[in-house]
């Protein structure tokens, strides 16, 4: 059942970008409220199937439309969006999935990469994990890792590189972990690095540039054009906006064993179908998280 | 019907007109950085304008042909040679089976395009043959060429005729300094007025981190942001934003220091403030800049961007009507 949003909403800020993109910022700051609104509007745009619209890209609290201005005038597109903005009601319940993602925190590969790019970091004398732990008020990196992996995360954007999920931790705002991005982005990041920038976690789906602080690696491929593993058969890009992720810290032995399984094509992820209700979450996050975790281990 | 890669060059990849519709998954359009040059090379050998060709950066490849083929080289002024002897640029010429095609260093520009009648017959992935190397997708095994690769060729059309050549009026001039027109916007309101003025006043130098994903520019003055309390989730640096989408051509300024202009293999989003977008008609120019070449960013309105787009399309039309008959 839909119902009107009760929290006040600010008008969307639009910016025409060159002659082929229209950018829309739903909110300057991150919230699930803003994400759900952006999701509703982008879905409404997709339904319109306007000629000339090439791609509708949903981000955390914003979105972007890539279009061919020979087929749709940018200002005509803007007008359509403004109409949708006032007429679209955000869906507040979604049927989605919860996924357990194993993580080797404080791994040798991201630590080696960090050392190569120390001149681009806020605090060259400590590791990304030590720095993140300290500025978030944790004495020990272990306590920071416990906070990082203690509650689920909500996938609020897919992109940057092919299939990279941006994730928003499902805790009260004052418990969110926040770190700045690197002062200048790195030119290299190991594949499947667990990153963090602003309030967002991510998994780097491929090797390449990156600006997020690096905390660990997962053995689980999340993007594969060859679609080798069972959970990638349906799509070469595993994550979708709206997915919920629960990290599970693992040790080096478990990591190595998982890599053997990946290479044999046998590795699989724990995935369960769940319903997420934004209002229920906002009313009682603890109860909602408890139910999500139960669903993940319900077998 | 193949060509064998004897030397791959610095960064040679299969590119065509590109793929659309997957940017929302982080998969960018890819395709030739200089679309005009790709089109002219293809039309010279009787191909459809956006057929798969080879994009050769700075240091060209050495290719041994295993069958006779009609080819054309456009874009950067990289003199083609067959078994060491010069062949003309912007002209369709034959390479015989067993002969080796090579390239001189660019005298101007940075990327040349080698079209072969029939195109490079690699699999179509997500509606394009273009290489997206970061995602190991498309092209030849999802990567730039390597020594000993053997590329299959498609079937030449009856329009593949030796000796066709471009008139000078249809050959672009590649300068060491480009003027890049920009529609300001996105997060430009975060900068101080002085910083915006300086960005457009400064002459920028192409840095060494310049590839198909994006070009980093150096040599301008640091840009200051207006003071504010950072919004929740953005990160504490004033150049940080809540991660958002990046348009192709958009200019991000990490730390307010070195602008990065995103190209056709762009990252689709991220957490640095973007301050405007290079217009589509000028994107071809960026890929023809070498490290240490210069660029000036110039403000234009949306109307001027659309007018520039019309002029660009008229140029493409002239090219097509001259060659496509």
mmCIF file with all atom_site columns, C-alpha atoms in Angstrom, chain A residues 105 145-153 169 246-247 289 293:
data_model
loop_
_atom_site.group_PDB
_atom_site.id
_atom_site.type_symbol
_atom_site.label_atom_id
_atom_site.label_alt_id
_atom_site.label_comp_id
_atom_site.label_asym_id
_atom_site.label_entity_id
_atom_site.label_seq_id
_atom_site.pdbx_PDB_ins_code
_atom_site.Cartn_x
_atom_site.Cartn_y
_atom_site.Cartn_z
_atom_site.occupancy
_atom_site.B_iso_or_equiv
_atom_site.pdbx_formal_charge
_atom_site.auth_seq_id
_atom_site.auth_comp_id
_atom_site.auth_asym_id
_atom_site.auth_atom_id
_atom_site.pdbx_PDB_model_num
ATOM 1  C CA . UNK A 1 105 ? 39.336 -7.194  6.837  1.00 0.00 ? 105 UNK A CA 1
ATOM 2  C CA . UNK A 1 145 ? 35.309 -3.705  12.177 1.00 0.00 ? 145 UNK A CA 1
ATOM 3  C CA . UNK A 1 146 ? 32.658 -4.939  14.621 1.00 0.00 ? 146 UNK A CA 1
ATOM 4  C CA . UNK A 1 147 ? 30.638 -1.758  14.012 1.00 0.00 ? 147 UNK A CA 1
ATOM 5  C CA . UNK A 1 148 ? 31.131 -2.084  10.246 1.00 0.00 ? 148 UNK A CA 1
ATOM 6  C CA . UNK A 1 149 ? 29.963 -5.680  10.085 1.00 0.00 ? 149 UNK A CA 1
ATOM 7  C CA . UNK A 1 150 ? 27.411 -5.542  12.894 1.00 0.00 ? 150 UNK A CA 1
ATOM 8  C CA . UNK A 1 151 ? 24.370 -4.352  10.953 1.00 0.00 ? 151 UNK A CA 1
ATOM 9  C CA . UNK A 1 152 ? 23.186 -4.699  7.343  1.00 0.00 ? 152 UNK A CA 1
ATOM 10 C CA . UNK A 1 153 ? 23.780 -2.195  4.553  1.00 0.00 ? 153 UNK A CA 1
ATOM 11 C CA . UNK A 1 169 ? 24.557 1.340   6.657  1.00 0.00 ? 169 UNK A CA 1
ATOM 12 C CA . UNK A 1 246 ? 25.279 -8.232  5.613  1.00 0.00 ? 246 UNK A CA 1
ATOM 13 C CA . UNK A 1 247 ? 29.084 -8.454  5.905  1.00 0.00 ? 247 UNK A CA 1
ATOM 14 C CA . UNK A 1 289 ? 17.459 -5.378  11.551 1.00 0.00 ? 289 UNK A CA 1
ATOM 15 C CA . UNK A 1 293 ? 19.114 -11.092 10.095 1.00 0.00 ? 293 UNK A CA 1
#
